[in-house]
mmCIF file of C-alpha atoms in Angstrom:
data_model
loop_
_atom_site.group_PDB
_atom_site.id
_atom_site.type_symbol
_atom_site.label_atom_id
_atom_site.label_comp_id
_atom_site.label_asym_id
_atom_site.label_seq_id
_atom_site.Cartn_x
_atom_site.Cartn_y
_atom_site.Cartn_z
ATOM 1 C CA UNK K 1 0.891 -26.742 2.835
ATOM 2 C CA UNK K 2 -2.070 -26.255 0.941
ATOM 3 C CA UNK K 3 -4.445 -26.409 4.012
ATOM 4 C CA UNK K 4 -2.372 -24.285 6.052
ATOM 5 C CA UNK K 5 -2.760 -21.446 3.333
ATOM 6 C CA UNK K 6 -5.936 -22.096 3.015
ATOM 7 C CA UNK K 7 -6.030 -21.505 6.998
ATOM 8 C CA UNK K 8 -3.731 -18.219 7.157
ATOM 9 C CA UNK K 9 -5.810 -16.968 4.434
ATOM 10 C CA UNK K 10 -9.616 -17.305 6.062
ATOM 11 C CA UNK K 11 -7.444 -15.623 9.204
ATOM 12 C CA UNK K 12 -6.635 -12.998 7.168
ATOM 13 C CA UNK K 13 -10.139 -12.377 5.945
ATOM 14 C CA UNK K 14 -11.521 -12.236 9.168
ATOM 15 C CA UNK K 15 -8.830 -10.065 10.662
ATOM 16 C CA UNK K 16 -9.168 -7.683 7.881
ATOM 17 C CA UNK K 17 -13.000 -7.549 7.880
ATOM 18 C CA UNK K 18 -13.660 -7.990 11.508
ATOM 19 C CA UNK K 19 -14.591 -4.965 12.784
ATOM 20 C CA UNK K 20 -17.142 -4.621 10.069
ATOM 21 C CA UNK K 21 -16.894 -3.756 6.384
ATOM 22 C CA UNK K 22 -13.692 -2.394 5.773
ATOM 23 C CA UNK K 23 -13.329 1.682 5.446
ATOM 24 C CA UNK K 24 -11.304 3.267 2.904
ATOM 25 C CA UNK K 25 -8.565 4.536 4.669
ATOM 26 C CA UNK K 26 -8.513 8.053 3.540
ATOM 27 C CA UNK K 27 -10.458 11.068 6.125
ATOM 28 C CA UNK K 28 -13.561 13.150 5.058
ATOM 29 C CA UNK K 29 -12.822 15.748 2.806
ATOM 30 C CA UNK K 30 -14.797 18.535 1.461
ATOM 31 C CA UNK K 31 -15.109 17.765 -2.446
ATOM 32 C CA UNK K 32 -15.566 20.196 -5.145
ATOM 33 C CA UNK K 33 -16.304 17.325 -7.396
ATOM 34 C CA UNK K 34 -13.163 17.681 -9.398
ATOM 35 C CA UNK K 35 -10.356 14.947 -9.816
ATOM 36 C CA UNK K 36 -6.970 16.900 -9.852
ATOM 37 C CA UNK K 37 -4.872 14.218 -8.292
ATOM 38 C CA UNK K 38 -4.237 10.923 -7.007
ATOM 39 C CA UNK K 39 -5.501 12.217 -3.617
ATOM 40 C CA UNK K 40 -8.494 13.282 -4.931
ATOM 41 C CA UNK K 41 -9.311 10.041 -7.088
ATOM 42 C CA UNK K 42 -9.012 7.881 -3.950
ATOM 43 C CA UNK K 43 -11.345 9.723 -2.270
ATOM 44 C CA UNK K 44 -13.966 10.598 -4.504
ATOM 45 C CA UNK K 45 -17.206 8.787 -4.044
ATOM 46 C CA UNK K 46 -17.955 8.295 -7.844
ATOM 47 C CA UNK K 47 -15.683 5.567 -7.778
ATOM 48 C CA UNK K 48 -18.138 3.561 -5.155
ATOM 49 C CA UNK K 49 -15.275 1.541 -4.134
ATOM 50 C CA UNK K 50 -16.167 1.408 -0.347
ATOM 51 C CA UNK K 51 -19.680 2.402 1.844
ATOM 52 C CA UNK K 52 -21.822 0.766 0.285
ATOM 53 C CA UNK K 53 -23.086 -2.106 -1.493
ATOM 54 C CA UNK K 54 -23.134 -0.212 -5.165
ATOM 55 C CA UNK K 55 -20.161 -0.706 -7.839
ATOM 56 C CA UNK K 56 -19.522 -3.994 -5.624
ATOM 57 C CA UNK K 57 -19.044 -7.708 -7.362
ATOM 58 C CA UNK K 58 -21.797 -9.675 -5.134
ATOM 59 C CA UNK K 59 -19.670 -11.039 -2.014
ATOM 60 C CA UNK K 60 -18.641 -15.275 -1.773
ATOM 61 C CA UNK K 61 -17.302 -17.058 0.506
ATOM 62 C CA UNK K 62 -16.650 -20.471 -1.236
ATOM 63 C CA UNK K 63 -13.083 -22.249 -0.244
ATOM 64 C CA UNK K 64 -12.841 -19.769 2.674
ATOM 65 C CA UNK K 65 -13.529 -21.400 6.335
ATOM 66 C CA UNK K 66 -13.505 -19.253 9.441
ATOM 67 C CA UNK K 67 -11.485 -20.790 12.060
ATOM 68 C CA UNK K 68 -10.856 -18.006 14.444
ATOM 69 C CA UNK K 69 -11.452 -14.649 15.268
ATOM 70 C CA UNK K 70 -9.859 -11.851 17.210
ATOM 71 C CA UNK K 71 -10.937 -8.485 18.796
ATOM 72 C CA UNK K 72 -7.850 -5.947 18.475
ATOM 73 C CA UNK K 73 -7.162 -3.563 21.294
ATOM 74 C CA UNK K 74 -8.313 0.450 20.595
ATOM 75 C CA UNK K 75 -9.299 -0.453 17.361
ATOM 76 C CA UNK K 76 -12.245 1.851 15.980
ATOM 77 C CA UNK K 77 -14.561 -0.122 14.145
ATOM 78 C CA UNK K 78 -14.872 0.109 10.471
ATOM 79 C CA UNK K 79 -10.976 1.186 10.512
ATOM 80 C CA UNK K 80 -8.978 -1.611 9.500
ATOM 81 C CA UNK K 81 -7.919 -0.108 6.148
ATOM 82 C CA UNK K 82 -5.090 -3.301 5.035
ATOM 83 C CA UNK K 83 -4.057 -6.544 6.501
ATOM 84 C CA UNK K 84 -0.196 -7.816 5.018
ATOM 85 C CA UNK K 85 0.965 -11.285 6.037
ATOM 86 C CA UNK K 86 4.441 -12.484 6.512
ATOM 87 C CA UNK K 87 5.516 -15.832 8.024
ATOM 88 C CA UNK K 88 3.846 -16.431 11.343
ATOM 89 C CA UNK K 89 2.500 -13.176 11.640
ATOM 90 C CA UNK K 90 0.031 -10.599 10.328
ATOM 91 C CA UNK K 91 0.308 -6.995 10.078
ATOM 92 C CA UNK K 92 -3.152 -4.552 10.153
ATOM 93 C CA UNK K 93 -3.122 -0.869 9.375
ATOM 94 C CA UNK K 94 -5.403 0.970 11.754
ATOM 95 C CA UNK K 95 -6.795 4.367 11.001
ATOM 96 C CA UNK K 96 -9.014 6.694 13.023
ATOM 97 C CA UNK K 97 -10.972 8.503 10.539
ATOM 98 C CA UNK K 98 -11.913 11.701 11.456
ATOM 99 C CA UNK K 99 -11.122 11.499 15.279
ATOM 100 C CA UNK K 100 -7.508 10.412 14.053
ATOM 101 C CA UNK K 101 -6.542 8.289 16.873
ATOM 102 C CA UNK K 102 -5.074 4.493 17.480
ATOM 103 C CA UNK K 103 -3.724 4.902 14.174
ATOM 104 C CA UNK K 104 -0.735 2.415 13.664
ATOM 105 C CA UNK K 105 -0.472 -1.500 12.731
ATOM 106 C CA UNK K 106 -1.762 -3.984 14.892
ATOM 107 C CA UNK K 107 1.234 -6.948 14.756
ATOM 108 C CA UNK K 108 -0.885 -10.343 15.245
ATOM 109 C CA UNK K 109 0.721 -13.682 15.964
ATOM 110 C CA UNK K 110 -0.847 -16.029 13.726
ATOM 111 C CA UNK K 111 1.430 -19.124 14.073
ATOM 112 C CA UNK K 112 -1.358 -20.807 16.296
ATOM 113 C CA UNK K 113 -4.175 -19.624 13.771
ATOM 114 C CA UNK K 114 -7.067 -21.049 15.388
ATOM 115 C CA UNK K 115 -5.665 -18.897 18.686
ATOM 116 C CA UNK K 116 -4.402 -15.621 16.799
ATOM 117 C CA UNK K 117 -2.736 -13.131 20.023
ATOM 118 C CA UNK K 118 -2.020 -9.294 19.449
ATOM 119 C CA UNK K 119 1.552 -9.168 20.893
ATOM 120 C CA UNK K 120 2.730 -5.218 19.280
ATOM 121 C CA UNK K 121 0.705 -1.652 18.103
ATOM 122 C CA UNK K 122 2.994 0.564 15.838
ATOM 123 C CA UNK K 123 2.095 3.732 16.985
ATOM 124 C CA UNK K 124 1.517 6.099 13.534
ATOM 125 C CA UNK K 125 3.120 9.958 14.042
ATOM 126 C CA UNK K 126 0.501 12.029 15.186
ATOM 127 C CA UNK K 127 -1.537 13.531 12.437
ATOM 128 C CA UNK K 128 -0.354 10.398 10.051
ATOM 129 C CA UNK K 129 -2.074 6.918 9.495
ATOM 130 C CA UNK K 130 -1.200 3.547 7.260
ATOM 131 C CA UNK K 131 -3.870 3.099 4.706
ATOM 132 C CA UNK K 132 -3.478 0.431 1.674
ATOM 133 C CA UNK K 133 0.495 -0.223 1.986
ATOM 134 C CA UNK K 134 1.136 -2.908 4.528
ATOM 135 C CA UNK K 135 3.603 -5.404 3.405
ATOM 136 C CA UNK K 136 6.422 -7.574 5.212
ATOM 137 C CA UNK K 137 9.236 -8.878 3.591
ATOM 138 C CA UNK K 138 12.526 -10.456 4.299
ATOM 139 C CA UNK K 139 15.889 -8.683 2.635
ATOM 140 C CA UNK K 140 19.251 -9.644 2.421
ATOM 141 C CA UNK K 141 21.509 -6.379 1.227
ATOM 142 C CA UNK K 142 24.743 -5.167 2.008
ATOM 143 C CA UNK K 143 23.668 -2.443 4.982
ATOM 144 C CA UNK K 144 20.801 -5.409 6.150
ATOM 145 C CA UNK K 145 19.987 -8.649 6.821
ATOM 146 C CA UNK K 146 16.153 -9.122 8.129
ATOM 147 C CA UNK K 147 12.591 -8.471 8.006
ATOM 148 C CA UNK K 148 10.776 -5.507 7.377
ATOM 149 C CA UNK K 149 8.027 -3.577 7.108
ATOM 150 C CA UNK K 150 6.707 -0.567 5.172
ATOM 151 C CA UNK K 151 4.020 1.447 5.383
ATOM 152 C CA UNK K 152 2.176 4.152 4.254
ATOM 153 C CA UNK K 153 1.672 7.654 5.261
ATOM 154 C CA UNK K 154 -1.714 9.471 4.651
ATOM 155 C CA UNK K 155 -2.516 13.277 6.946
ATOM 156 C CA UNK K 156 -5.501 13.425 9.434
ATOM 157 C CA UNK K 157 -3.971 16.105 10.548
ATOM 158 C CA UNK K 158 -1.520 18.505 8.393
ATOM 159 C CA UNK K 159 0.176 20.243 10.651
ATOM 160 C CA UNK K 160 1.153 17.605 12.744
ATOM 161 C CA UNK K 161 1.391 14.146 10.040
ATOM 162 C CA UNK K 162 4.049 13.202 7.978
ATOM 163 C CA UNK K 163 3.699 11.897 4.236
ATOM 164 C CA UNK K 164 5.654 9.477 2.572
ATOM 165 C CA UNK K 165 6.697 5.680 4.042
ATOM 166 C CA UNK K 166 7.869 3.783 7.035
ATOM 167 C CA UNK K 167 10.185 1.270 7.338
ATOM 168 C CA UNK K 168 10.659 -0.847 10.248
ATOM 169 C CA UNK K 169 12.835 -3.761 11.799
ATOM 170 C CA UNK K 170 10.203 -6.135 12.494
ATOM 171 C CA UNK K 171 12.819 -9.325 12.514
ATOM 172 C CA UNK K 172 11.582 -9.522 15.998
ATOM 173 C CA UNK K 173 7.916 -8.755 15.345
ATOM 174 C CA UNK K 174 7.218 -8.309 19.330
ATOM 175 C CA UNK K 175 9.564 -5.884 19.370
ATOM 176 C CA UNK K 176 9.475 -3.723 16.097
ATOM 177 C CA UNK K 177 12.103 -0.964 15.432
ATOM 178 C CA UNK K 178 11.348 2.141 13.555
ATOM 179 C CA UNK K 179 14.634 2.540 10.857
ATOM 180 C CA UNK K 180 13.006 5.505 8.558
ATOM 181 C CA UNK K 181 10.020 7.280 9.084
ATOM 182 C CA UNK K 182 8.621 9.561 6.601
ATOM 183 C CA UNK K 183 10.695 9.504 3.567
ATOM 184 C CA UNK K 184 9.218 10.235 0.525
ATOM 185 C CA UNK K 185 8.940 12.955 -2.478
ATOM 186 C CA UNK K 186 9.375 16.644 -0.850
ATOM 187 C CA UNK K 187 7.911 19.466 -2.487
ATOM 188 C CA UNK K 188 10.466 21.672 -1.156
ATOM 189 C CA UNK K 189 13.708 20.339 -1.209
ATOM 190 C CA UNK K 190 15.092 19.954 2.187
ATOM 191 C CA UNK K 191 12.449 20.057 4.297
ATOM 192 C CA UNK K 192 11.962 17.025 4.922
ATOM 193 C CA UNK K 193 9.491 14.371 6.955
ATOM 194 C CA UNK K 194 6.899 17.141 7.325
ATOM 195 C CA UNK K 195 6.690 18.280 3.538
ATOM 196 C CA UNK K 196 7.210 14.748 2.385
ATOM 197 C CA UNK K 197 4.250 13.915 -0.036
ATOM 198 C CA UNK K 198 1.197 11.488 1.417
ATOM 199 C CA UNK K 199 1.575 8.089 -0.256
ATOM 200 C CA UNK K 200 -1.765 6.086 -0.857
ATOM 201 C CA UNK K 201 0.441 2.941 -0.776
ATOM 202 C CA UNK K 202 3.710 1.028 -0.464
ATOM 203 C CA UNK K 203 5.238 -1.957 -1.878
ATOM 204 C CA UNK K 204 8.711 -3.004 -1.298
ATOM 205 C CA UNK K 205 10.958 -5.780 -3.482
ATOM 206 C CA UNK K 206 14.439 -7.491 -2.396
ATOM 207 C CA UNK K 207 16.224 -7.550 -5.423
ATOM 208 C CA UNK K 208 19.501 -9.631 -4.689
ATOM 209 C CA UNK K 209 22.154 -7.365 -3.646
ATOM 210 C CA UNK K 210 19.551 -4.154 -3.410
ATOM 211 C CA UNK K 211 16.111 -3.759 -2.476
ATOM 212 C CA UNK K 212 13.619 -1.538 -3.781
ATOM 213 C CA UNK K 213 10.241 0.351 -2.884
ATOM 214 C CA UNK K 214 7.585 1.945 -5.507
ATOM 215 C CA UNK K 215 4.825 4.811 -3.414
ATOM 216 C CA UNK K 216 1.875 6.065 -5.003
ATOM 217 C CA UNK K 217 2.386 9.863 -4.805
ATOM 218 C CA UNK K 218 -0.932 11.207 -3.790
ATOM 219 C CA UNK K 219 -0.152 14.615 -4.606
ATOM 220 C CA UNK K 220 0.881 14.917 -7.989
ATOM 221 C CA UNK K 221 0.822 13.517 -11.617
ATOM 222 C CA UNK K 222 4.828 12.106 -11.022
ATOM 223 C CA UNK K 223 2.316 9.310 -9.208
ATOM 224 C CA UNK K 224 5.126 6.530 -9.653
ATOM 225 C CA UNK K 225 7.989 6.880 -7.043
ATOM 226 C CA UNK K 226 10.493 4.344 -6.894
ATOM 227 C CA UNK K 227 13.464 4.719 -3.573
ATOM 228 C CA UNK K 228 15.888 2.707 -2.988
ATOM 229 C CA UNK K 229 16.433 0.873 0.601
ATOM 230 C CA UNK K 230 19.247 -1.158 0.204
ATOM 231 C CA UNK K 231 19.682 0.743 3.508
ATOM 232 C CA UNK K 232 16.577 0.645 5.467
ATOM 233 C CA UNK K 233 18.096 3.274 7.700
ATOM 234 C CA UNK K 234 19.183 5.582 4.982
ATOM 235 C CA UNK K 235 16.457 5.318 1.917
ATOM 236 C CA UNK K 236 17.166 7.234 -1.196
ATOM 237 C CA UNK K 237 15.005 8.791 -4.516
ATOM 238 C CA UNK K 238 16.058 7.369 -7.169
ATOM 239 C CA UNK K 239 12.813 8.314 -9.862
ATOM 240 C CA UNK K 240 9.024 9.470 -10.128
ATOM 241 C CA UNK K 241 7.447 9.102 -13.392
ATOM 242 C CA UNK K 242 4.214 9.635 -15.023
ATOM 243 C CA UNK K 243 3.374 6.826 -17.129
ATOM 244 C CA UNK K 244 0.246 8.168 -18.515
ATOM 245 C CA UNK K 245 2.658 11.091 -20.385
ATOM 246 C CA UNK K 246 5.490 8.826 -21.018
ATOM 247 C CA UNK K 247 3.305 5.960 -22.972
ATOM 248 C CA UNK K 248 -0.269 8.061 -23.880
ATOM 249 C CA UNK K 249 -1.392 4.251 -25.228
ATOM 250 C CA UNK K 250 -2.408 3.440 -21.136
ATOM 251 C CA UNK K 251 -5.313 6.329 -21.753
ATOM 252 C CA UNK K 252 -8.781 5.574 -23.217
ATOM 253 C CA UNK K 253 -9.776 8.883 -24.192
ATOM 254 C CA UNK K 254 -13.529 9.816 -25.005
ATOM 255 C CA UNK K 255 -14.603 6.870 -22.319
ATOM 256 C CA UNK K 256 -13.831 9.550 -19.260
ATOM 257 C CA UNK K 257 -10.077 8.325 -18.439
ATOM 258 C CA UNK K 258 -8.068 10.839 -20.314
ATOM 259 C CA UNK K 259 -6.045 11.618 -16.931
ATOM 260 C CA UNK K 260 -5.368 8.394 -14.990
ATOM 261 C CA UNK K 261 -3.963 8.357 -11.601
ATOM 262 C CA UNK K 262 -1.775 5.048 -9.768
ATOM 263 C CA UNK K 263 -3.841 3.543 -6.991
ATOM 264 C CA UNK K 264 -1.796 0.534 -5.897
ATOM 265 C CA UNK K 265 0.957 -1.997 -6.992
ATOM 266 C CA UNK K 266 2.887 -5.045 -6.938
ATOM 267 C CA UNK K 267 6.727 -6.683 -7.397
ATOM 268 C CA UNK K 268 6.925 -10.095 -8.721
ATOM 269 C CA UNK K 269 9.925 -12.087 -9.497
ATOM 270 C CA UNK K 270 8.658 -13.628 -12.988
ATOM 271 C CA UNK K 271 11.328 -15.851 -14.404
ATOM 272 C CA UNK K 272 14.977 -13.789 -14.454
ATOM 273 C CA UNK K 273 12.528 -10.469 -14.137
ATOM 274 C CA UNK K 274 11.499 -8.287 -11.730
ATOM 275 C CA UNK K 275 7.712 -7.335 -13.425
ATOM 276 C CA UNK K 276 5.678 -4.579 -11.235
ATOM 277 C CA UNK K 277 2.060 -4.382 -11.830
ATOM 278 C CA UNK K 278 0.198 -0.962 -11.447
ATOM 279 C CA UNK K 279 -3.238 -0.909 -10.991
ATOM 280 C CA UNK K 280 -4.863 2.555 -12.610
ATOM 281 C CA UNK K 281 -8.609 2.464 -11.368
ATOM 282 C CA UNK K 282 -10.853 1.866 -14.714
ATOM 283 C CA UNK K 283 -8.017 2.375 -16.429
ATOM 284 C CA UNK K 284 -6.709 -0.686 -16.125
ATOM 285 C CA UNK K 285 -3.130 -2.565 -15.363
ATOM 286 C CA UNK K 286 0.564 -0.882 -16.785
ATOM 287 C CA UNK K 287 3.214 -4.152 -16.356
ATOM 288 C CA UNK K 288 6.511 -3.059 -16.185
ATOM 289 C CA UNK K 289 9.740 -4.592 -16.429
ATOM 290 C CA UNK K 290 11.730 -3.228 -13.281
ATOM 291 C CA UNK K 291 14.425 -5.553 -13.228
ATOM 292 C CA UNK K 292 17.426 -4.223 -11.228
ATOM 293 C CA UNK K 293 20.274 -4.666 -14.299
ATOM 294 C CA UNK K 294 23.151 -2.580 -12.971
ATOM 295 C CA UNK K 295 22.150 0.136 -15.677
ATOM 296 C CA UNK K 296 19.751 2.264 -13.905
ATOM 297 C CA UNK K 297 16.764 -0.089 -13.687
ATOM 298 C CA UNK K 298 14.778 0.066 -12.217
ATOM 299 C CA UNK K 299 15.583 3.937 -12.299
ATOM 300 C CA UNK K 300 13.705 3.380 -15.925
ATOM 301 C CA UNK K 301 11.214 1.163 -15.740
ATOM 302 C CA UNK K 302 10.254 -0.358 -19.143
ATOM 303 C CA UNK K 303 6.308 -0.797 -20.018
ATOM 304 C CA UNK K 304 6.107 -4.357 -21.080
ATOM 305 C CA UNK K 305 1.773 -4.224 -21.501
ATOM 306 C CA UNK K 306 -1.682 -2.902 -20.313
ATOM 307 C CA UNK K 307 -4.729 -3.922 -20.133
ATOM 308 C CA UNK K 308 -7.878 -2.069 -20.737
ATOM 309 C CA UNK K 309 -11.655 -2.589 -19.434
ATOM 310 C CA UNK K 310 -14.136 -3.084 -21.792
ATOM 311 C CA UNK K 311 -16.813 -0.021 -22.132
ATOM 312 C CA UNK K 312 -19.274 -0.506 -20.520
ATOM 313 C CA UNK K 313 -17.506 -3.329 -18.168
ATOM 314 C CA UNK K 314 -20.023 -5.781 -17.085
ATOM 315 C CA UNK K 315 -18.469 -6.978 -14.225
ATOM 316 C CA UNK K 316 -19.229 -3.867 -12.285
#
């Protein structure tokens, strides 16, 4: 078992870094310099979290063997923004940058991995692209009984893109099935797959009788947004917080992170809980206890720590 990890996950690397250093997945933006949002932390170049060497831990490569590689079809290079795997299979988010085209996920059959083979493309809606959300899971709920998939939806082009997530039927990953496509946060209520907020990222949880997803609202401080997909097909809000104003002890203020924005996160099962860890930038990690309890959690989410970075952090 241990080798064939070990296997899926130098496959993984490679897949992911490929077609050279990976890109944030995020298009160029004019910037005014100021950080007013999620949207605009992820894609402010202070951060030097992609482009470049700088900011960077130097790179290693010990325990990781390459023992394939594949070329994707219509794949620009430098675009392969996240790679999720599930099972026998491997999911990669494609965007197109600024010519926003072949943007989708690239479905990668990985059960022979020293002879990976492309075998679907999930087409993105024009004017939308995956970026840093791109997870499989399997669920077992009242309404459904499979795999799935969810992504992310970020705007290349705003007339045209949706915001919010994607889920999809990928039981039969040849043959994946779109069952929701942009659902997320509107800022006018009612209208829907075109005003739905963009989402930097995705993660989904089954949680026994229900399943859950958390998005990272790009667009305003309410950053947290938790829907539930019990019913894959019919995905409801159920919350968006903003933990930085509920519990003010997550801030560092007078080191330059008196407004903190979400930038990606994780479920875990973690004994008889259901702990999500959110990742804030410099800001460090909020754990929360999201356990689904029958009494509105994980509608309230309780903070069970955080972590801070030390000042100045010498690890980069």
């Amino acid at each position: 078992m241990r080798k064939r990890l070990r296997l899926v996950l130098g496959l993984s690397l490679v897949l992911s870094l490929l077609m050279a250093s990976v890109a944030f997945a995020h298009v160029d933006e004019v910037d005014d310099g100021a950080i007013d949002n999620a949207k605009a932390t992820h894609g402010h170049d202070q951060h030097d979290q992609h482009g470049g060497t700088d900011g960077h831990l130097a790179p290693v490569s010990d325990d990781v063997d390459v023992v394939s590689k594949l070329e994707l079809r219509n794949v620009v290079p430098g675009k392969i923004a996240d790679v999720g795997v599930f099972a026998d299979h491997a999911y990669l988010a494609a965007w197109g940058g600024v010519t926003c085209k072949y943007n989708g996920v690239h479905v990668v059959d990985i059960s022979d991995v020293e002879n990976p083979d492309e075998i679907a493309f999930i087409n993105a809606k024009e004017g939308s692209y995956p970026g840093e959300g791109v997870q499989a899971l399997n669920i077992a709920t009242s309404a459904f009984k499979g795999d799935i998939l969810v992504t992310n939806n970020e705007k290349c082009n705003d007339k045209a893109g949706f915001g919010g997530m994607n889920i999809y039927d990928v039981t039969d990953p040849a043959h994946p099935t779109p069952l929701t496509v942009g659902f997320g946060d509107d800022a006018v209520p009612g209208a829907g797959k075109k005003d739905a907020h963009e989402t930097h990222s995705v993660f989904a949880w089954d949680a026994g009788s229900r399943a859950y997803a958390v998005m990272v609202d790009n667009e305003e401080a309410l950053d947290v947004d938790i829907v539930d997909i019990t019913d894959p097909k019919k995905p409801v809000f159920i919350a968006e917080y903003d933990l930085a104003q509920r519990y003010p002890q997550i801030l560092q203020p007078g080191q330059g992170l008196d407004e903190v924005f979400l930038h990606d996160m994780v479920v875990k099962q973690i004994g008889t809980q259901q702990v999500m860890l959110a990742s804030y930038w410099d800001g460090g990690y909020v754990q929360l206890d999201v356990t689904d309890n029958g009494a509105g959690v994980p509608a309230t989410p309780v903070v069970l720590a955080d972590s801070d970075f030390p000042n100045p952090d010498s690890q980069g």
